[in-house]
Amino acid sequence: MTQALSLAGRTALVTGGARGIGKAIAETLAARGAKVAIADLRIDLAEETAKEVTNNFGVETISLEVDVADTASVKAMAKETIKAFGQVDILVNNAGITRDGLVMRMKEKDWDMVLDINLKGAFNCAQALSRPMMKARYGRIINITSVSGVVGQAGQANYSSSKAGLIGLTKALAKEFGSRNITVNAIAPGFIETVLTENLPEEIKEFSLKLTPLGKFGTPKDVANAVAFLAAEESSFITGVVLNVDGGMVM
Ligand code: NAP
């Protein structure tokens, strides 16, 4: 009998996979048997993570330098991954940034940068990898959005817009790719303890905790477990959903 939620024989690519939630996703997919490509802006960190994942889980990994906002860079990443693995079955669009500020003071470059990385980046990767997925008649695309994209967040007009856009992209792609056996889903994490959140003011952390019925912050592993489910065979009839991993913050 095959192990539940096994990813043996599958190949995955995780953007922003060098650290934080992306690293936990890479580790969790590897623990279930997938070969993993770790793509990140910082190749030194991506290489380190890839080595760690191979050592800990005994699967083949590769590391790739990519700026997801740059179409040519994404095309090169896709080409290199297909060359190494032959196929990418699972794409996790995880790379994302924040540049918070009130709209009145938000600089145009901070709006553009967040939209370019968080939304256009996911489009670039989906576009580059969907053709081979279509040919293979198999694919899993998982977009890491945020509760900020579901309910909006003051001081995050750029981030909330990018993450709401990512939900729209998820649903459009789910409809476009469904007939080719490619599922496209989104995960909306609540407050997860990573570098992205560690420098937030204490009052924002306390406020987030009050809004979370489970009374605790999430971990990167909580998000990674949900990704592993949506990447597995067991989720084959689920597409176009937004799965909140937020301790009940948004319901
Ligand atoms: P993180 O620790 O900052 O990790 C993000 C990773 O993405 C970093 O390795 C970063 O590289 C990389 N990256 C940034 N820009 C990139 C680009 N243009 N091309 C390729 N890689 C790029 O953040 P995280 O907390 O793990 O967040 C991961 C995802 O979860 C993001 O999409 C975020 O919006 C989402 N999320 C997080 C939370 C949370 O509470 N932490 C909540 C909801 C949603 P560098 O090291 O060079 O910056």
Tab-separated table of C-alpha atoms and ligand atoms in Angstrom:
chain	number	residue	atom	x	y	z
A	1	MET	CA	0.000	0.000	0.000
A	2	THR	CA	1.319	3.496	-0.836
A	3	GLN	CA	1.934	5.760	2.117
A	4	ALA	CA	-0.762	8.426	2.608
A	5	LEU	CA	0.134	11.789	1.080
A	6	SER	CA	3.200	10.283	-0.576
A	7	LEU	CA	5.000	12.398	-3.158
A	8	ALA	CA	7.428	9.686	-4.225
A	9	GLY	CA	8.323	10.056	-7.898
A	10	ARG	CA	7.147	13.683	-7.975
A	11	THR	CA	9.227	16.801	-8.591
A	12	ALA	CA	8.584	20.178	-6.995
A	13	LEU	CA	9.821	23.737	-7.388
A	14	VAL	CA	9.510	26.152	-4.466
A	15	THR	CA	10.162	29.858	-5.038
A	16	GLY	CA	11.598	31.751	-2.086
A	17	GLY	CA	12.530	28.274	-0.856
A	18	ALA	CA	15.795	29.197	0.850
A	19	ARG	CA	14.310	30.231	4.179
A	20	GLY	CA	11.157	30.779	6.243
A	21	ILE	CA	7.935	29.204	5.024
A	22	GLY	CA	9.497	28.241	1.678
A	23	LYS	CA	12.220	26.237	3.389
A	24	ALA	CA	9.652	24.393	5.534
A	25	ILE	CA	7.675	23.623	2.356
A	26	ALA	CA	10.797	22.261	0.637
A	27	GLU	CA	11.562	20.085	3.680
A	28	THR	CA	8.005	18.776	3.983
A	29	LEU	CA	7.705	17.890	0.287
A	30	ALA	CA	11.126	16.198	0.454
A	31	ALA	CA	10.096	14.247	3.564
A	32	ARG	CA	7.234	12.822	1.480
A	33	GLY	CA	9.642	11.744	-1.263
A	34	ALA	CA	9.593	14.566	-3.821
A	35	LYS	CA	12.704	15.868	-5.559
A	36	VAL	CA	12.862	19.580	-4.834
A	37	ALA	CA	14.191	22.610	-6.712
A	38	ILE	CA	14.846	25.510	-4.376
A	39	ALA	CA	14.704	28.839	-6.188
A	40	ASP	CA	15.537	32.088	-4.468
A	41	LEU	CA	17.033	35.532	-4.937
A	42	ARG	CA	19.968	34.490	-2.770
A	43	ILE	CA	21.772	31.572	-4.375
A	44	ASP	CA	24.157	31.100	-1.422
A	45	LEU	CA	21.236	30.504	0.958
A	46	ALA	CA	19.380	28.375	-1.618
A	47	GLU	CA	22.471	26.155	-2.030
A	48	GLU	CA	22.774	25.756	1.732
A	49	THR	CA	19.097	24.824	2.093
A	50	ALA	CA	19.247	22.392	-0.841
A	51	LYS	CA	22.242	20.595	0.743
A	52	GLU	CA	20.464	20.452	4.094
A	53	VAL	CA	17.311	18.998	2.523
A	54	THR	CA	19.254	16.315	0.655
A	55	ASN	CA	21.212	15.397	3.794
A	56	ASN	CA	18.102	15.212	5.976
A	57	PHE	CA	15.659	13.548	3.592
A	58	GLY	CA	17.841	11.717	1.047
A	59	VAL	CA	16.130	13.207	-2.011
A	60	GLU	CA	17.691	14.908	-5.014
A	61	THR	CA	17.614	18.711	-4.814
A	62	ILE	CA	18.849	21.568	-6.966
A	63	SER	CA	19.279	25.231	-6.123
A	64	LEU	CA	18.537	28.039	-8.539
A	65	GLU	CA	19.026	31.792	-8.500
A	66	VAL	CA	15.871	33.599	-9.585
A	67	ASP	CA	14.126	36.924	-9.359
A	68	VAL	CA	10.498	35.910	-9.864
A	69	ALA	CA	9.602	39.453	-10.954
A	70	ASP	CA	11.962	39.124	-13.926
A	71	THR	CA	10.400	37.136	-16.788
A	72	ALA	CA	13.742	36.157	-18.369
A	73	SER	CA	15.100	34.968	-15.016
A	74	VAL	CA	11.979	32.817	-14.460
A	75	LYS	CA	12.225	31.315	-17.954
A	76	ALA	CA	15.851	30.362	-17.270
A	77	MET	CA	14.837	28.827	-13.893
A	78	ALA	CA	12.103	26.751	-15.548
A	79	LYS	CA	14.485	25.551	-18.277
A	80	GLU	CA	17.169	24.559	-15.788
A	81	THR	CA	14.710	22.686	-13.577
A	82	ILE	CA	13.202	20.743	-16.489
A	83	LYS	CA	16.759	19.915	-17.634
A	84	ALA	CA	17.633	18.550	-14.199
A	85	PHE	CA	14.363	16.798	-13.275
A	86	GLY	CA	12.689	16.209	-16.671
A	87	GLN	CA	9.412	17.573	-15.315
A	88	VAL	CA	7.958	19.839	-12.638
A	89	ASP	CA	4.810	18.310	-11.137
A	90	ILE	CA	4.367	20.738	-8.248
A	91	LEU	CA	4.949	24.507	-8.374
A	92	VAL	CA	4.767	26.425	-5.108
A	93	ASN	CA	4.644	30.197	-5.616
A	94	ASN	CA	5.902	31.218	-2.198
A	95	ALA	CA	8.334	34.112	-2.849
A	96	GLY	CA	6.881	37.265	-1.388
A	97	ILE	CA	7.817	40.529	0.282
A	98	THR	CA	6.217	43.329	2.296
A	99	ARG	CA	6.900	47.064	2.038
A	100	ASP	CA	4.329	48.338	4.534
A	101	GLY	CA	3.175	51.943	4.876
A	102	LEU	CA	0.078	54.067	4.887
A	103	VAL	CA	-1.224	54.911	1.422
A	104	MET	CA	-0.681	58.643	1.960
A	105	ARG	CA	3.036	58.000	2.360
A	106	MET	CA	3.498	54.924	0.168
A	107	LYS	CA	6.179	55.357	-2.454
A	108	GLU	CA	5.367	54.275	-6.002
A	109	LYS	CA	8.414	52.009	-6.035
A	110	ASP	CA	7.128	50.157	-2.958
A	111	TRP	CA	3.750	49.606	-4.603
A	112	ASP	CA	5.386	48.402	-7.837
A	113	MET	CA	7.933	46.154	-6.161
A	114	VAL	CA	5.374	44.309	-4.013
A	115	LEU	CA	2.979	43.812	-6.947
A	116	ASP	CA	5.830	42.729	-9.242
A	117	ILE	CA	7.214	40.099	-6.873
A	118	ASN	CA	4.061	38.820	-5.160
A	119	LEU	CA	1.636	38.815	-8.107
A	120	LYS	CA	3.516	39.101	-11.405
A	121	GLY	CA	6.109	36.697	-9.977
A	122	ALA	CA	3.479	33.979	-9.522
A	123	PHE	CA	2.092	34.670	-13.007
A	124	ASN	CA	5.603	34.410	-14.499
A	125	CYS	CA	6.262	31.057	-12.826
A	126	ALA	CA	2.837	29.619	-13.677
A	127	GLN	CA	3.224	30.707	-17.289
A	128	ALA	CA	6.732	29.246	-17.595
A	129	LEU	CA	5.821	25.891	-16.042
A	130	SER	CA	2.239	25.333	-17.175
A	131	ARG	CA	3.184	24.336	-20.727
A	132	PRO	CA	5.170	21.252	-19.633
A	133	MET	CA	2.470	20.481	-17.026
A	134	MET	CA	-0.176	20.611	-19.768
A	135	LYS	CA	1.863	18.263	-21.958
A	136	ALA	CA	2.210	15.873	-19.005
A	137	ARG	CA	-1.528	16.166	-18.226
A	138	TYR	CA	-0.577	16.596	-14.566
A	139	GLY	CA	0.191	19.496	-12.292
A	140	ARG	CA	-0.261	21.077	-8.925
A	141	ILE	CA	0.137	24.848	-8.558
A	142	ILE	CA	-0.042	26.191	-5.021
A	143	ASN	CA	0.047	29.943	-4.422
A	144	ILE	CA	0.924	31.313	-0.996
A	145	THR	CA	-1.366	34.266	-0.483
A	146	SER	CA	-2.266	35.785	2.922
A	147	VAL	CA	-5.225	36.612	5.148
A	148	SER	CA	-4.309	40.238	4.273
A	149	GLY	CA	-5.433	39.476	0.731
A	150	VAL	CA	-8.727	38.058	1.971
A	151	VAL	CA	-9.794	40.761	4.433
A	152	GLY	CA	-7.418	43.673	3.657
A	153	GLN	CA	-4.997	45.229	6.112
A	154	ALA	CA	-4.435	48.914	6.920
A	155	GLY	CA	-0.841	49.872	6.155
A	156	GLN	CA	-0.582	47.079	3.587
A	157	ALA	CA	-2.438	48.420	0.532
A	158	ASN	CA	0.301	47.087	-1.750
A	159	TYR	CA	0.633	43.704	-0.012
A	160	SER	CA	-3.138	43.151	0.414
A	161	SER	CA	-3.724	44.040	-3.251
A	162	SER	CA	-0.998	41.677	-4.427
A	163	LYS	CA	-2.310	38.819	-2.295
A	164	ALA	CA	-5.949	39.455	-3.324
A	165	GLY	CA	-4.734	39.462	-6.925
A	166	LEU	CA	-3.071	36.134	-6.302
A	167	ILE	CA	-6.448	34.705	-5.252
A	168	GLY	CA	-7.954	35.942	-8.538
A	169	LEU	CA	-5.028	34.418	-10.448
A	170	THR	CA	-5.536	31.119	-8.601
A	171	LYS	CA	-9.199	30.915	-9.599
A	172	ALA	CA	-8.603	31.974	-13.216
A	173	LEU	CA	-5.823	29.391	-13.640
A	174	ALA	CA	-7.914	26.687	-11.944
A	175	LYS	CA	-10.565	27.247	-14.631
A	176	GLU	CA	-8.046	27.529	-17.471
A	177	PHE	CA	-5.993	24.444	-16.560
A	178	GLY	CA	-8.653	22.149	-15.080
A	179	SER	CA	-9.228	20.148	-18.254
A	180	ARG	CA	-5.509	19.244	-18.291
A	181	ASN	CA	-5.580	17.707	-14.813
A	182	ILE	CA	-3.733	20.648	-13.273
A	183	THR	CA	-5.134	21.865	-9.961
A	184	VAL	CA	-4.475	25.404	-8.775
A	185	ASN	CA	-5.098	26.354	-5.165
A	186	ALA	CA	-4.073	29.042	-2.697
A	187	ILE	CA	-3.102	28.943	0.946
A	188	ALA	CA	-3.752	32.009	3.084
A	189	PRO	CA	-1.539	31.955	6.183
A	190	GLY	CA	-2.384	34.106	9.180
A	191	PHE	CA	0.392	35.236	11.509
A	192	ILE	CA	3.346	32.870	11.030
A	193	GLU	CA	6.585	33.306	12.952
A	194	THR	CA	9.314	34.056	10.363
A	195	VAL	CA	11.815	36.795	9.487
A	196	LEU	CA	8.967	38.568	7.680
A	197	THR	CA	7.027	39.011	10.925
A	198	GLU	CA	9.742	39.086	13.625
A	199	ASN	CA	10.365	42.838	13.366
A	200	LEU	CA	6.711	43.885	13.528
A	201	PRO	CA	5.873	46.134	16.500
A	202	GLU	CA	4.807	44.263	19.671
A	203	GLU	CA	1.332	45.876	19.594
A	204	ILE	CA	0.664	44.440	16.132
A	205	LYS	CA	1.757	40.985	17.337
A	206	GLU	CA	-0.530	41.242	20.379
A	207	PHE	CA	-3.418	42.464	18.214
A	208	SER	CA	-2.936	39.527	15.800
A	209	LEU	CA	-2.890	37.083	18.698
A	210	LYS	CA	-6.187	38.492	20.040
A	211	LEU	CA	-7.768	37.927	16.613
A	212	THR	CA	-6.648	34.280	16.541
A	213	PRO	CA	-9.151	31.922	18.245
A	214	LEU	CA	-6.503	29.197	18.651
A	215	GLY	CA	-4.512	31.722	20.724
A	216	LYS	CA	-1.101	31.105	19.172
A	217	PHE	CA	0.987	32.061	16.171
A	218	GLY	CA	1.450	29.574	13.354
A	219	THR	CA	4.727	27.994	12.326
A	220	PRO	CA	6.173	27.557	8.819
A	221	LYS	CA	5.500	23.823	9.256
A	222	ASP	CA	1.746	24.502	9.669
A	223	VAL	CA	1.717	26.109	6.223
A	224	ALA	CA	3.971	23.409	4.748
A	225	ASN	CA	1.621	20.624	5.904
A	226	ALA	CA	-1.262	22.261	4.025
A	227	VAL	CA	0.929	22.570	0.909
A	228	ALA	CA	1.834	18.872	1.154
A	229	PHE	CA	-1.865	17.966	1.231
A	230	LEU	CA	-2.701	20.115	-1.816
A	231	ALA	CA	0.323	18.656	-3.634
A	232	ALA	CA	-0.691	15.048	-3.017
A	233	GLU	CA	-2.845	12.624	-4.964
A	234	GLU	CA	-5.453	12.730	-2.186
A	235	SER	CA	-6.430	16.324	-3.110
A	236	SER	CA	-7.039	15.585	-6.804
A	237	PHE	CA	-10.666	16.848	-6.775
A	238	ILE	CA	-9.819	20.157	-5.096
A	239	THR	CA	-9.115	23.191	-7.269
A	240	GLY	CA	-9.652	26.954	-7.059
A	241	VAL	CA	-9.885	27.014	-3.259
A	242	VAL	CA	-8.278	29.348	-0.751
A	243	LEU	CA	-7.309	27.368	2.331
A	244	ASN	CA	-6.809	29.539	5.401
A	245	VAL	CA	-4.009	28.374	7.700
A	246	ASP	CA	-4.536	30.998	10.355
A	247	GLY	CA	-5.725	29.538	13.648
A	248	GLY	CA	-9.245	30.765	12.843
A	249	MET	CA	-8.295	34.430	12.352
A	250	VAL	CA	-10.490	34.727	9.244
A	251	MET	CA	-13.715	32.751	8.953
B	1	NAP	P1	10.692	35.321	4.186
B	1	NAP	O1	11.237	34.634	5.397
B	1	NAP	O2	11.031	36.742	3.936
B	1	NAP	O3	11.047	34.432	2.908
B	1	NAP	C1	10.723	34.854	1.617
B	1	NAP	C2	11.753	34.290	0.678
B	1	NAP	O4	11.432	34.757	-0.643
B	1	NAP	C3	13.172	34.788	0.998
B	1	NAP	O5	14.084	33.734	0.882
B	1	NAP	C4	13.376	35.844	-0.057
B	1	NAP	O6	14.732	36.047	-0.436
B	1	NAP	C5	12.609	35.265	-1.240
B	1	NAP	N1	12.334	36.279	-2.238
B	1	NAP	C6	12.000	37.577	-2.018
B	1	NAP	N2	11.880	38.210	-3.186
B	1	NAP	C7	12.142	37.303	-4.165
B	1	NAP	C8	12.193	37.359	-5.574
B	1	NAP	N3	11.974	38.499	-6.230
B	1	NAP	N4	12.500	36.239	-6.267
B	1	NAP	C9	12.759	35.093	-5.611
B	1	NAP	N5	12.737	34.958	-4.277
B	1	NAP	C10	12.432	36.065	-3.557
B	1	NAP	O7	9.083	35.280	4.187
B	1	NAP	P2	8.066	34.180	4.776
B	1	NAP	O8	7.486	34.721	6.028
B	1	NAP	O9	8.685	32.838	4.763
B	1	NAP	O10	6.918	34.284	3.674
B	1	NAP	C11	6.792	33.360	2.604
B	1	NAP	C12	5.464	33.635	1.896
B	1	NAP	O11	4.387	33.512	2.821
B	1	NAP	C13	5.353	35.046	1.318
B	1	NAP	O12	4.692	35.015	0.083
B	1	NAP	C14	4.509	35.772	2.340
B	1	NAP	O13	3.809	36.858	1.790
B	1	NAP	C15	3.575	34.659	2.777
B	1	NAP	N6	2.957	34.885	4.088
B	1	NAP	C16	3.717	34.979	5.231
B	1	NAP	C17	3.105	35.194	6.449
B	1	NAP	C18	3.876	35.298	7.725
B	1	NAP	O14	3.237	35.565	8.768
B	1	NAP	N7	5.168	35.101	7.747
B	1	NAP	C19	1.705	35.346	6.506
B	1	NAP	C20	0.975	35.263	5.348
B	1	NAP	C21	1.607	35.023	4.144
B	1	NAP	P3	15.664	37.095	0.389
B	1	NAP	O15	16.255	36.277	1.484
B	1	NAP	O16	16.668	37.588	-0.582
B	1	NAP	O17	14.758	38.184	0.865
